[in-house]
PDB file of C-alpha atoms in Angstrom:
ATOM      1  CA  MET A 385      17.998  68.371 -16.710  1.00  0.00           C
ATOM      2  CA  TYR A 386      18.537  65.852 -19.433  1.00  0.00           C
ATOM      3  CA  ALA A 387      21.057  66.376 -22.116  1.00  0.00           C
ATOM      4  CA  TYR A 388      18.658  66.103 -25.025  1.00  0.00           C
ATOM      5  CA  ARG A 389      16.549  68.922 -23.567  1.00  0.00           C
ATOM      6  CA  LYS A 390      19.478  71.272 -23.554  1.00  0.00           C
ATOM      7  CA  SER A 391      20.153  70.589 -27.156  1.00  0.00           C
ATOM      8  CA  MET A 392      16.558  71.269 -28.237  1.00  0.00           C
ATOM      9  CA  PRO A 393      15.598  74.899 -28.788  1.00  0.00           C
ATOM     10  CA  ARG A 394      13.048  76.427 -26.441  1.00  0.00           C
ATOM     11  CA  ALA A 395      11.547  79.865 -25.978  1.00  0.00           C
ATOM     12  CA  ASN A 396      11.429  80.018 -22.173  1.00  0.00           C
ATOM     13  CA  LYS A 397      13.432  77.924 -19.770  1.00  0.00           C
ATOM     14  CA  HIS A 398      11.044  78.217 -16.865  1.00  0.00           C
ATOM     15  CA  LEU A 399       7.904  77.388 -18.871  1.00  0.00           C
ATOM     16  CA  GLU A 400       9.711  74.423 -20.374  1.00  0.00           C
ATOM     17  CA  GLU A 401      10.552  73.005 -16.899  1.00  0.00           C
ATOM     18  CA  LYS A 402       6.953  73.611 -15.724  1.00  0.00           C
ATOM     19  CA  TRP A 403       5.632  71.813 -18.840  1.00  0.00           C
ATOM     20  CA  VAL A 404       7.964  68.790 -18.221  1.00  0.00           C
ATOM     21  CA  SER A 405       6.956  68.533 -14.547  1.00  0.00           C
ATOM     22  CA  HIS A 406       3.277  68.704 -15.522  1.00  0.00           C
ATOM     23  CA  CYS A 407       3.843  65.839 -18.077  1.00  0.00           C
ATOM     24  CA  GLN A 408       5.622  63.824 -15.384  1.00  0.00           C
ATOM     25  CA  LYS A 409       2.756  64.243 -12.911  1.00  0.00           C
ATOM     26  CA  LEU A 410       0.268  63.180 -15.599  1.00  0.00           C
ATOM     27  CA  HIS A 411       2.455  60.183 -16.335  1.00  0.00           C
ATOM     28  CA  LYS A 412       2.652  59.156 -12.648  1.00  0.00           C
ATOM     29  CA  LYS A 413      -1.113  59.649 -12.276  1.00  0.00           C
ATOM     30  CA  ARG A 414      -1.855  57.401 -15.225  1.00  0.00           C
ATOM     31  CA  LEU A 415       0.540  54.752 -13.862  1.00  0.00           C
ATOM     32  CA  THR A 416      -1.290  54.636 -10.571  1.00  0.00           C
ATOM     33  CA  GLN A 417      -4.737  54.480 -12.263  1.00  0.00           C
ATOM     34  CA  MET A 418      -3.617  51.885 -14.806  1.00  0.00           C
ATOM     35  CA  LYS A 419      -5.497  48.497 -14.761  1.00  0.00           C
ATOM     36  CA  PRO A 420      -3.561  45.279 -15.366  1.00  0.00           C
ATOM     37  CA  ALA A 421      -3.630  43.932 -18.904  1.00  0.00           C
ATOM     38  CA  ILE A 422      -3.239  40.280 -17.690  1.00  0.00           C
ATOM     39  CA  ASP A 423      -6.029  38.685 -15.610  1.00  0.00           C
ATOM     40  CA  ASN A 424      -4.270  36.681 -12.882  1.00  0.00           C
ATOM     41  CA  LYS A 425      -7.409  36.032 -10.700  1.00  0.00           C
ATOM     42  CA  PRO A 426      -8.484  32.421 -10.178  1.00  0.00           C
ATOM     43  CA  PRO A 427     -11.182  31.307 -12.662  1.00  0.00           C
ATOM     44  CA  GLN A 428     -14.789  31.565 -11.690  1.00  0.00           C
ATOM     45  CA  ARG A 429     -16.173  28.546  -9.830  1.00  0.00           C
ATOM     46  CA  PHE A 430     -19.386  27.123 -11.269  1.00  0.00           C
ATOM     47  CA  LEU A 431     -21.872  25.365  -9.012  1.00  0.00           C
ATOM     48  CA  HIS A 432     -22.635  22.566 -11.411  1.00  0.00           C
ATOM     49  CA  LEU A 433     -18.946  21.573 -11.409  1.00  0.00           C
ATOM     50  CA  ASP A 434     -18.665  21.413  -7.642  1.00  0.00           C
ATOM     51  CA  GLN A 435     -21.980  19.637  -6.982  1.00  0.00           C
ATOM     52  CA  ASN A 436     -23.241  16.736  -9.003  1.00  0.00           C
ATOM     53  CA  MET A 437     -26.968  17.328  -8.640  1.00  0.00           C
ATOM     54  CA  LYS A 438     -28.058  14.209 -10.648  1.00  0.00           C
ATOM     55  CA  LYS A 439     -25.951  11.957  -8.401  1.00  0.00           C
ATOM     56  CA  GLN A 440     -27.466  13.621  -5.287  1.00  0.00           C
ATOM     57  CA  GLN A 441     -30.956  13.106  -6.669  1.00  0.00           C
ATOM     58  CA  MET A 442     -30.252   9.441  -7.450  1.00  0.00           C
ATOM     59  CA  ASP A 443     -28.764   8.955  -3.919  1.00  0.00           C
ATOM     60  CA  GLU A 444     -31.887  10.538  -2.373  1.00  0.00           C
ATOM     61  CA  GLU A 445     -34.138   8.323  -4.416  1.00  0.00           C
ATOM     62  CA  ARG A 446     -32.175   5.251  -3.422  1.00  0.00           C
ATOM     63  CA  TYR A 447     -32.209   6.157   0.228  1.00  0.00           C
ATOM     64  CA  SER A 448     -35.932   6.757   0.168  1.00  0.00           C
ATOM     65  CA  GLN A 449     -36.425   3.324  -1.555  1.00  0.00           C
ATOM     66  CA  ILE A 450     -34.315   1.674   1.150  1.00  0.00           C
ATOM     67  CA  GLU A 451     -36.299   3.403   3.942  1.00  0.00           C
ATOM     68  CA  ARG A 452     -39.584   2.375   2.332  1.00  0.00           C
ATOM     69  CA  ASP A 453     -38.470  -1.269   1.954  1.00  0.00           C
ATOM     70  CA  ASN A 454     -37.223  -1.266   5.569  1.00  0.00           C
ATOM     71  CA  TYR A 455     -40.578   0.077   6.726  1.00  0.00           C
ATOM     72  CA  LEU A 456     -42.483  -2.577   4.874  1.00  0.00           C
ATOM     73  CA  LEU A 457     -40.193  -5.287   6.248  1.00  0.00           C
ATOM     74  CA  LEU A 458     -40.612  -4.073   9.731  1.00  0.00           C
ATOM     75  CA  ASP A 459     -44.330  -3.946   9.380  1.00  0.00           C
ATOM     76  CA  LYS A 460     -44.358  -7.610   8.109  1.00  0.00           C
ATOM     77  CA  MET A 461     -42.128  -8.668  10.936  1.00  0.00           C
ATOM     78  CA  SER A 462     -44.271  -6.955  13.596  1.00  0.00           C
ATOM     79  CA  TYR A 463     -47.338  -8.610  12.029  1.00  0.00           C
ATOM     80  CA  ILE A 464     -45.766 -12.004  12.244  1.00  0.00           C
ATOM     81  CA  MET A 465     -44.779 -11.438  15.845  1.00  0.00           C
ATOM     82  CA  THR A 466     -48.229 -10.192  16.987  1.00  0.00           C
ATOM     83  CA  HIS A 467     -50.339 -12.816  15.192  1.00  0.00           C
ATOM     84  CA  PRO A 468     -50.148 -16.511  16.093  1.00  0.00           C
ATOM     85  CA  GLN A 469     -49.281 -18.874  13.274  1.00  0.00           C
ATOM     86  CA  LEU A 470     -51.885 -21.587  13.932  1.00  0.00           C
ATOM     87  CA  LEU A 471     -52.770 -21.934  10.256  1.00  0.00           C
ATOM     88  CA  ASP A 472     -49.297 -23.246   9.399  1.00  0.00           C
ATOM     89  CA  GLU A 473     -49.631 -26.248  11.635  1.00  0.00           C
ATOM     90  CA  LYS A 474     -53.168 -26.908  10.578  1.00  0.00           C
ATOM     91  CA  TYR A 475     -52.389 -27.156   6.829  1.00  0.00           C
ATOM     92  CA  MET A 476     -48.799 -28.169   6.797  1.00  0.00           C
ATOM     93  CA  GLY A 477     -48.549 -30.418   9.782  1.00  0.00           C
ATOM     94  CA  ARG A 478     -46.176 -30.255  12.715  1.00  0.00           C
ATOM     95  CA  PRO A 479     -42.779 -28.718  12.019  1.00  0.00           C
ATOM     96  CA  VAL A 480     -40.163 -31.323  11.185  1.00  0.00           C
ATOM     97  CA  THR A 481     -37.482 -31.742  13.908  1.00  0.00           C
ATOM     98  CA  TYR A 482     -34.477 -33.773  13.015  1.00  0.00           C
ATOM     99  CA  GLY A 483     -33.318 -36.416  15.463  1.00  0.00           C
ATOM    100  CA  LYS A 484     -29.777 -37.226  16.520  1.00  0.00           C
ATOM    101  CA  SER A 485     -27.397 -38.326  13.888  1.00  0.00           C
ATOM    102  CA  LEU A 486     -26.981 -42.113  13.847  1.00  0.00           C
ATOM    103  CA  ASN A 487     -23.388 -41.617  12.755  1.00  0.00           C
ATOM    104  CA  LYS A 488     -22.328 -39.216  15.517  1.00  0.00           C
ATOM    105  CA  GLU A 489     -20.633 -41.676  17.849  1.00  0.00           C
ATOM    106  CA  TYR A 490     -18.682 -43.388  15.007  1.00  0.00           C
ATOM    107  CA  ARG A 491     -17.454 -39.994  13.673  1.00  0.00           C
ATOM    108  CA  LYS A 492     -16.446 -38.955  17.191  1.00  0.00           C
ATOM    109  CA  LYS A 493     -14.433 -42.153  17.766  1.00  0.00           C
ATOM    110  CA  GLU A 494     -12.817 -41.816  14.324  1.00  0.00           C
ATOM    111  CA  LEU A 495     -11.778 -38.203  15.096  1.00  0.00           C
ATOM    112  CA  MET A 496     -10.278 -39.386  18.436  1.00  0.00           C
ATOM    113  CA  ARG A 497      -8.326 -42.156  16.653  1.00  0.00           C
ATOM    114  CA  ILE A 498      -6.908 -39.830  14.045  1.00  0.00           C
ATOM    115  CA  THR A 499      -5.937 -37.285  16.725  1.00  0.00           C
ATOM    116  CA  GLU A 500      -4.185 -39.951  18.750  1.00  0.00           C
ATOM    117  CA  GLU A 501      -2.247 -41.201  15.563  1.00  0.00           C
ATOM    118  CA  ASN A 502      -1.214 -37.629  14.816  1.00  0.00           C
ATOM    119  CA  GLN A 503       0.079 -37.217  18.429  1.00  0.00           C
ATOM    120  CA  GLN A 504       2.112 -40.397  18.087  1.00  0.00           C
ATOM    121  CA  ILE A 505       3.656 -39.292  14.775  1.00  0.00           C
ATOM    122  CA  LEU A 506       4.513 -35.923  16.269  1.00  0.00           C
ATOM    123  CA  ARG A 507       6.235 -37.582  19.287  1.00  0.00           C
ATOM    124  CA  ARG A 508       8.299 -39.860  17.040  1.00  0.00           C
ATOM    125  CA  ILE A 509       9.339 -37.003  14.874  1.00  0.00           C
ATOM    126  CA  GLN A 510      10.401 -34.915  17.899  1.00  0.00           C
ATOM    127  CA  HIS A 511      12.418 -37.678  19.494  1.00  0.00           C
ATOM    128  CA  LYS A 512      14.270 -38.810  16.312  1.00  0.00           C
ATOM    129  CA  GLU A 513      17.856 -37.844  16.105  1.00  0.00           C
ATOM    130  CA  PRO A 514      18.828 -35.749  13.079  1.00  0.00           C
ATOM    131  CA  TYR A 515      20.169 -37.604  10.096  1.00  0.00           C
ATOM    132  CA  TYR A 516      22.365 -34.770   8.821  1.00  0.00           C
ATOM    133  CA  SER A 517      25.302 -33.381  10.837  1.00  0.00           C
ATOM    134  CA  HIS A 518      26.224 -29.759  10.368  1.00  0.00           C
ATOM    135  CA  GLU A 519      29.679 -30.486  11.666  1.00  0.00           C
ATOM    136  CA  ALA A 520      30.215 -32.951   8.898  1.00  0.00           C
ATOM    137  CA  TRP A 521      28.969 -30.349   6.425  1.00  0.00           C
ATOM    138  CA  ASN A 522      31.438 -27.820   7.741  1.00  0.00           C
ATOM    139  CA  THR A 523      34.413 -30.201   7.510  1.00  0.00           C
ATOM    140  CA  ASP A 524      33.316 -31.166   4.040  1.00  0.00           C
ATOM    141  CA  ALA A 525      33.046 -27.514   2.977  1.00  0.00           C
ATOM    142  CA  ARG A 526      36.556 -26.800   4.411  1.00  0.00           C
ATOM    143  CA  LEU A 527      38.025 -29.753   2.583  1.00  0.00           C
ATOM    144  CA  SER A 528      36.267 -28.650  -0.733  1.00  0.00           C
ATOM    145  CA  GLU A 529      37.665 -25.156  -0.206  1.00  0.00           C
ATOM    146  CA  GLU A 530      41.147 -26.469   0.320  1.00  0.00           C
ATOM    147  CA  TYR A 531      40.939 -28.592  -2.900  1.00  0.00           C
ATOM    148  CA  LEU A 532      39.688 -25.454  -4.800  1.00  0.00           C
ATOM    149  CA  ARG A 533      42.585 -23.422  -3.521  1.00  0.00           C
ATOM    150  CA  ASN A 534      45.096 -26.194  -4.463  1.00  0.00           C
ATOM    151  CA  CYS A 535      43.866 -26.427  -8.057  1.00  0.00           C
ATOM    152  CA  ALA A 536      43.393 -22.724  -8.696  1.00  0.00           C
ATOM    153  CA  GLU A 537      45.886 -20.813 -10.786  1.00  0.00           C
ATOM    154  CA  TYR A 538      45.315 -17.492  -8.927  1.00  0.00           C
ATOM    155  CA  PRO A 539      44.595 -16.878  -5.306  1.00  0.00           C
ATOM    156  CA  ILE A 540      40.843 -17.175  -4.496  1.00  0.00           C
ATOM    157  CA  CYS A 541      39.088 -15.008  -1.982  1.00  0.00           C
ATOM    158  CA  LEU A 542      36.002 -16.927  -0.773  1.00  0.00           C
ATOM    159  CA  PRO A 543      33.606 -15.271   1.656  1.00  0.00           C
ATOM    160  CA  SER A 544      32.569 -18.725   2.868  1.00  0.00           C
ATOM    161  CA  SER A 545      36.130 -19.317   4.338  1.00  0.00           C
ATOM    162  CA  GLN A 546      35.219 -17.001   7.295  1.00  0.00           C
ATOM    163  CA  THR A 547      32.034 -18.852   8.077  1.00  0.00           C
ATOM    164  CA  PHE A 548      33.438 -22.392   7.832  1.00  0.00           C
ATOM    165  CA  SER A 549      36.742 -22.070   9.612  1.00  0.00           C
ATOM    166  CA  ARG A 550      37.830 -19.985  12.547  1.00  0.00           C
ATOM    167  CA  SER A 551      41.453 -20.539  11.942  1.00  0.00           C
ATOM    168  CA  PRO A 552      43.121 -18.973   8.834  1.00  0.00           C
ATOM    169  CA  PRO A 553      43.062 -21.345   5.843  1.00  0.00           C
ATOM    170  CA  ALA A 554      46.256 -23.140   4.819  1.00  0.00           C
ATOM    171  CA  ARG A 555      48.223 -21.243   2.156  1.00  0.00           C
ATOM    172  CA  VAL A 556      49.101 -23.171  -0.977  1.00  0.00           C
ATOM    173  CA  THR A 557      51.740 -21.974  -3.339  1.00  0.00           C
ATOM    174  CA  ARG A 558      52.487 -23.477  -6.760  1.00  0.00           C
ATOM    175  CA  THR A 559      55.746 -23.704  -8.580  1.00  0.00           C
ATOM    176  CA  PRO A 560      55.801 -24.531 -12.319  1.00  0.00           C
ATOM    177  CA  ARG A 561      56.759 -28.179 -11.744  1.00  0.00           C
ATOM    178  CA  THR A 562      55.762 -29.054  -8.225  1.00  0.00           C
ATOM    179  CA  ALA A 563      53.132 -27.963  -5.809  1.00  0.00           C
ATOM    180  CA  ARG A 564      54.178 -27.638  -2.237  1.00  0.00           C
ATOM    181  CA  ARG A 565      52.165 -26.756   0.817  1.00  0.00           C
ATOM    182  CA  ASP A 566      53.131 -24.052   3.329  1.00  0.00           C
ATOM    183  CA  GLY A 567      51.262 -24.351   6.524  1.00  0.00           C
TER     184      GLY A 567
END
């Protein structure tokens, strides 16, 4: 038993225990029958939010209009195909047919001439030797790098030295009065 019950006065020890067990049973029964105070169910789904009835109605109207137009067009086309069009020639004359272009041969010759000129230009470009030499560029870059190293106060680490030269670059050391080269 609990300490506070021992300190409380009571008339009968057995009746007090019976009363406490009865209260505990009632408490457990109420706990099992208790309903939640917080509603954690998903909210109710409304049909008008899921389905846009006005949009569906407008789509149906549009589709019916398209079907009606298609039917009318098909009907007109079948009428044109089944009935001869003799009245057109009678009132409007024979259909106009355009003859050959008078310029066709000239345009064809001009196109052939331009194509031939383009081919000649392409051949000349392909057979021409390059004007710039990448070897000269590499030697010029190495020389510029060497000049830069000679005039720099502190050692310079250039990433381009690895791409321009395969041999290690010449080291240059400076003394206060004279500059001498170690190589």
